[in-house]
mmCIF file of C-alpha atoms and ligand atoms in Angstrom:
data_model
loop_
_atom_site.group_PDB
_atom_site.id
_atom_site.type_symbol
_atom_site.label_atom_id
_atom_site.label_comp_id
_atom_site.label_asym_id
_atom_site.label_seq_id
_atom_site.Cartn_x
_atom_site.Cartn_y
_atom_site.Cartn_z
ATOM 1 C CA UNK A 1127 16.395 -54.333 -6.716
ATOM 2 C CA UNK A 1128 13.815 -52.033 -5.134
ATOM 3 C CA UNK A 1129 16.448 -50.541 -2.837
ATOM 4 C CA UNK A 1130 18.619 -49.399 -5.731
ATOM 5 C CA UNK A 1131 15.596 -47.965 -7.531
ATOM 6 C CA UNK A 1132 14.584 -45.956 -4.447
ATOM 7 C CA UNK A 1133 18.151 -44.745 -3.938
ATOM 8 C CA UNK A 1134 18.245 -43.603 -7.568
ATOM 9 C CA UNK A 1135 14.905 -41.830 -7.199
ATOM 10 C CA UNK A 1136 16.109 -40.099 -4.027
ATOM 11 C CA UNK A 1137 19.264 -38.896 -5.815
ATOM 12 C CA UNK A 1138 17.215 -37.519 -8.678
ATOM 13 C CA UNK A 1139 15.035 -35.637 -6.174
ATOM 14 C CA UNK A 1140 18.090 -34.217 -4.376
ATOM 15 C CA UNK A 1141 19.564 -32.970 -7.643
ATOM 16 C CA UNK A 1142 16.190 -31.485 -8.549
ATOM 17 C CA UNK A 1143 15.964 -29.657 -5.195
ATOM 18 C CA UNK A 1144 19.465 -28.233 -5.535
ATOM 19 C CA UNK A 1145 18.699 -27.092 -9.068
ATOM 20 C CA UNK A 1146 15.476 -25.442 -7.862
ATOM 21 C CA UNK A 1147 17.264 -23.622 -5.035
ATOM 22 C CA UNK A 1148 20.034 -22.448 -7.374
ATOM 23 C CA UNK A 1149 17.509 -21.265 -9.939
ATOM 24 C CA UNK A 1150 15.552 -19.403 -7.243
ATOM 25 C CA UNK A 1151 18.664 -17.637 -5.981
ATOM 26 C CA UNK A 1152 19.741 -16.575 -9.459
ATOM 27 C CA UNK A 1153 16.185 -15.479 -10.234
ATOM 28 C CA UNK A 1154 16.072 -13.303 -7.104
ATOM 29 C CA UNK A 1155 19.430 -11.788 -8.050
ATOM 30 C CA UNK A 1156 18.120 -10.859 -11.480
ATOM 31 C CA UNK A 1157 15.023 -9.178 -10.046
ATOM 32 C CA UNK A 1158 17.223 -7.056 -7.760
ATOM 33 C CA UNK A 1159 18.809 -5.348 -10.761
ATOM 34 C CA UNK A 1160 15.638 -5.277 -12.856
ATOM 35 C CA UNK A 1161 14.499 -1.671 -12.861
ATOM 36 C CA UNK A 1162 11.253 -2.015 -14.786
ATOM 37 C CA UNK A 1163 9.320 -1.704 -11.579
ATOM 38 C CA UNK A 1164 10.407 -4.250 -8.995
ATOM 39 C CA UNK A 1165 12.851 -3.653 -6.190
ATOM 40 C CA UNK A 1166 15.717 -1.301 -5.573
ATOM 41 C CA UNK A 1167 18.162 -0.709 -2.696
ATOM 42 C CA UNK A 1168 17.042 2.550 -1.026
ATOM 43 C CA UNK A 1169 20.501 2.993 0.512
ATOM 44 C CA UNK A 1170 22.263 2.739 -2.822
ATOM 45 C CA UNK A 1171 20.245 4.938 -5.160
ATOM 46 C CA UNK A 1172 23.317 6.952 -6.203
ATOM 47 C CA UNK A 1173 24.621 3.893 -8.080
ATOM 48 C CA UNK A 1174 21.289 2.961 -9.632
ATOM 49 C CA UNK A 1175 21.055 3.464 -13.382
ATOM 50 C CA UNK A 1176 17.516 4.849 -13.169
ATOM 51 C CA UNK A 1177 17.686 6.779 -9.899
ATOM 52 C CA UNK A 1178 21.378 7.745 -9.711
ATOM 53 C CA UNK A 1179 20.653 10.737 -11.931
ATOM 54 C CA UNK A 1180 16.891 11.261 -11.725
ATOM 55 C CA UNK A 1181 15.027 13.334 -14.294
ATOM 56 C CA UNK A 1182 13.179 13.284 -17.601
ATOM 57 C CA UNK A 1183 14.324 10.968 -20.371
ATOM 58 C CA UNK A 1184 12.921 10.756 -23.898
ATOM 59 C CA UNK A 1185 12.451 7.101 -24.857
ATOM 60 C CA UNK A 1186 10.331 7.406 -28.022
ATOM 61 C CA UNK A 1187 8.928 9.968 -30.428
ATOM 62 C CA UNK A 1188 6.277 11.125 -27.950
ATOM 63 C CA UNK A 1189 7.288 8.967 -25.028
ATOM 64 C CA UNK A 1190 9.082 10.011 -21.900
ATOM 65 C CA UNK A 1191 10.196 8.412 -18.686
ATOM 66 C CA UNK A 1192 10.492 10.463 -15.532
ATOM 67 C CA UNK A 1193 12.604 9.019 -12.735
ATOM 68 C CA UNK A 1194 11.849 10.559 -9.368
ATOM 69 C CA UNK A 1195 13.361 10.037 -5.929
ATOM 70 C CA UNK A 1196 11.094 11.011 -3.056
ATOM 71 C CA UNK A 1197 12.895 11.992 0.145
ATOM 72 C CA UNK A 1198 11.866 13.852 3.261
ATOM 73 C CA UNK A 1199 10.705 16.429 2.192
ATOM 74 C CA UNK A 1200 11.133 16.931 -1.545
ATOM 75 C CA UNK A 1201 10.930 15.269 -4.941
ATOM 76 C CA UNK A 1202 14.006 15.050 -7.160
ATOM 77 C CA UNK A 1203 13.137 16.304 -9.714
ATOM 78 C CA UNK A 1204 9.927 18.235 -9.099
ATOM 79 C CA UNK A 1205 10.416 20.270 -5.928
ATOM 80 C CA UNK A 1206 12.059 23.664 -5.819
ATOM 81 C CA UNK A 1207 13.091 22.960 -2.233
ATOM 82 C CA UNK A 1208 16.875 22.551 -2.246
ATOM 83 C CA UNK A 1209 16.924 23.665 -5.871
ATOM 84 C CA UNK A 1210 15.416 20.697 -7.705
ATOM 85 C CA UNK A 1211 13.890 21.532 -11.081
ATOM 86 C CA UNK A 1212 10.203 21.194 -11.879
ATOM 87 C CA UNK A 1213 9.300 18.126 -13.919
ATOM 88 C CA UNK A 1214 8.903 19.372 -17.495
ATOM 89 C CA UNK A 1215 7.434 17.269 -20.299
ATOM 90 C CA UNK A 1216 6.012 18.170 -23.732
ATOM 91 C CA UNK A 1217 2.291 18.235 -24.522
ATOM 92 C CA UNK A 1218 0.908 15.319 -26.591
ATOM 93 C CA UNK A 1219 3.179 12.873 -24.862
ATOM 94 C CA UNK A 1220 2.918 9.632 -22.958
ATOM 95 C CA UNK A 1221 4.819 9.874 -19.725
ATOM 96 C CA UNK A 1222 5.734 7.017 -17.397
ATOM 97 C CA UNK A 1223 6.774 7.976 -13.910
ATOM 98 C CA UNK A 1224 9.116 5.688 -11.983
ATOM 99 C CA UNK A 1225 9.189 6.735 -8.364
ATOM 100 C CA UNK A 1226 11.087 5.383 -5.395
ATOM 101 C CA UNK A 1227 11.889 6.611 -1.898
ATOM 102 C CA UNK A 1228 15.286 7.049 -0.260
ATOM 103 C CA UNK A 1229 13.916 6.963 3.278
ATOM 104 C CA UNK A 1230 10.322 6.562 4.476
ATOM 105 C CA UNK A 1231 6.956 5.967 2.832
ATOM 106 C CA UNK A 1232 5.832 8.959 0.778
ATOM 107 C CA UNK A 1233 3.037 9.671 -1.664
ATOM 108 C CA UNK A 1234 3.278 10.799 -5.282
ATOM 109 C CA UNK A 1235 0.171 12.497 -6.541
ATOM 110 C CA UNK A 1236 -0.447 14.790 -9.522
ATOM 111 C CA UNK A 1237 -3.975 16.136 -8.912
ATOM 112 C CA UNK A 1238 -6.046 16.278 -12.106
ATOM 113 C CA UNK A 1239 -4.389 13.150 -13.533
ATOM 114 C CA UNK A 1240 -4.500 9.426 -12.723
ATOM 115 C CA UNK A 1241 -1.105 9.710 -11.011
ATOM 116 C CA UNK A 1242 -1.566 8.884 -7.340
ATOM 117 C CA UNK A 1243 0.505 6.257 -5.600
ATOM 118 C CA UNK A 1244 2.294 5.296 -2.435
ATOM 119 C CA UNK A 1245 6.078 5.392 -2.673
ATOM 120 C CA UNK A 1246 7.700 2.678 -0.590
ATOM 121 C CA UNK A 1247 11.456 2.488 0.058
ATOM 122 C CA UNK A 1248 12.881 -0.507 -1.786
ATOM 123 C CA UNK A 1249 10.091 -0.541 -4.361
ATOM 124 C CA UNK A 1250 9.515 1.260 -7.633
ATOM 125 C CA UNK A 1251 6.089 2.706 -8.351
ATOM 126 C CA UNK A 1252 5.290 2.918 -12.072
ATOM 127 C CA UNK A 1253 2.487 5.067 -13.492
ATOM 128 C CA UNK A 1254 1.726 6.103 -17.059
ATOM 129 C CA UNK A 1255 -0.228 9.210 -18.002
ATOM 130 C CA UNK A 1256 -1.070 10.986 -21.257
ATOM 131 C CA UNK A 1257 -0.571 14.752 -21.328
ATOM 132 C CA UNK A 1258 -2.512 16.239 -24.256
ATOM 133 C CA UNK A 1259 -2.347 19.967 -23.620
ATOM 134 C CA UNK A 1260 0.064 22.436 -22.059
ATOM 135 C CA UNK A 1261 -0.772 22.918 -18.395
ATOM 136 C CA UNK A 1262 0.817 23.228 -14.989
ATOM 137 C CA UNK A 1263 0.071 20.622 -12.356
ATOM 138 C CA UNK A 1264 0.884 20.416 -8.715
ATOM 139 C CA UNK A 1265 2.787 17.476 -7.275
ATOM 140 C CA UNK A 1266 2.000 16.337 -3.752
ATOM 141 C CA UNK A 1267 3.061 13.885 -1.116
ATOM 142 C CA UNK A 1268 -0.145 12.472 0.311
ATOM 143 C CA UNK A 1269 1.294 10.068 2.882
ATOM 144 C CA UNK A 1270 2.255 11.541 6.228
ATOM 145 C CA UNK A 1271 6.065 11.354 6.297
ATOM 146 C CA UNK A 1272 7.219 13.683 9.044
ATOM 147 C CA UNK A 1273 7.240 17.235 10.373
ATOM 148 C CA UNK A 1274 7.536 18.889 6.942
ATOM 149 C CA UNK A 1275 5.136 16.583 5.078
ATOM 150 C CA UNK A 1276 2.792 19.482 4.296
ATOM 151 C CA UNK A 1277 5.611 21.232 2.410
ATOM 152 C CA UNK A 1278 6.561 18.202 0.343
ATOM 153 C CA UNK A 1279 5.265 19.369 -2.998
ATOM 154 C CA UNK A 1280 6.398 20.246 -6.487
ATOM 155 C CA UNK A 1281 5.403 21.088 -10.028
ATOM 156 C CA UNK A 1282 4.794 19.228 -13.271
ATOM 157 C CA UNK A 1283 4.903 21.519 -16.287
ATOM 158 C CA UNK A 1284 3.432 20.313 -19.585
ATOM 159 C CA UNK A 1285 4.818 22.675 -22.211
HETATM 160 CU CU1 CUA B 942 6.503 12.801 1.961
HETATM 161 CU CU2 CUA B 942 4.489 13.276 3.139
#
């Protein structure tokens, strides 16, 4: 009968909706732990595989990843405030910066390169730059982030 057919169709739709919701939830869960850009818990950076121990990592022959945590008012690594090391990468390398914030919105700018981004808590900014020759660059926060914003700076050494 028509009634049975409609009931069957409704059941199929209900199952489809539940499957969609379940898939969406699992998908969101996966993106929470995906660290190739995407999102991150700013209150739990110590446990994060990329940001728990920030710094320079060689990932290919001439390829490096630099994981940086911006906090009021320093970059780790990058700032000598509180004893953080400068960012040091070899010349003739391709460097991808992954930057997140542990507190408020900061900036991450390396004047003289294409690296210039906002750093938003909960998000990961990703920027790739080629460093051909040895040089020393400044590193700046260019988003107002509080009373010591003007001292939030650091160094990128290409050696
Ligand atoms: Cu951080 Cu301005």
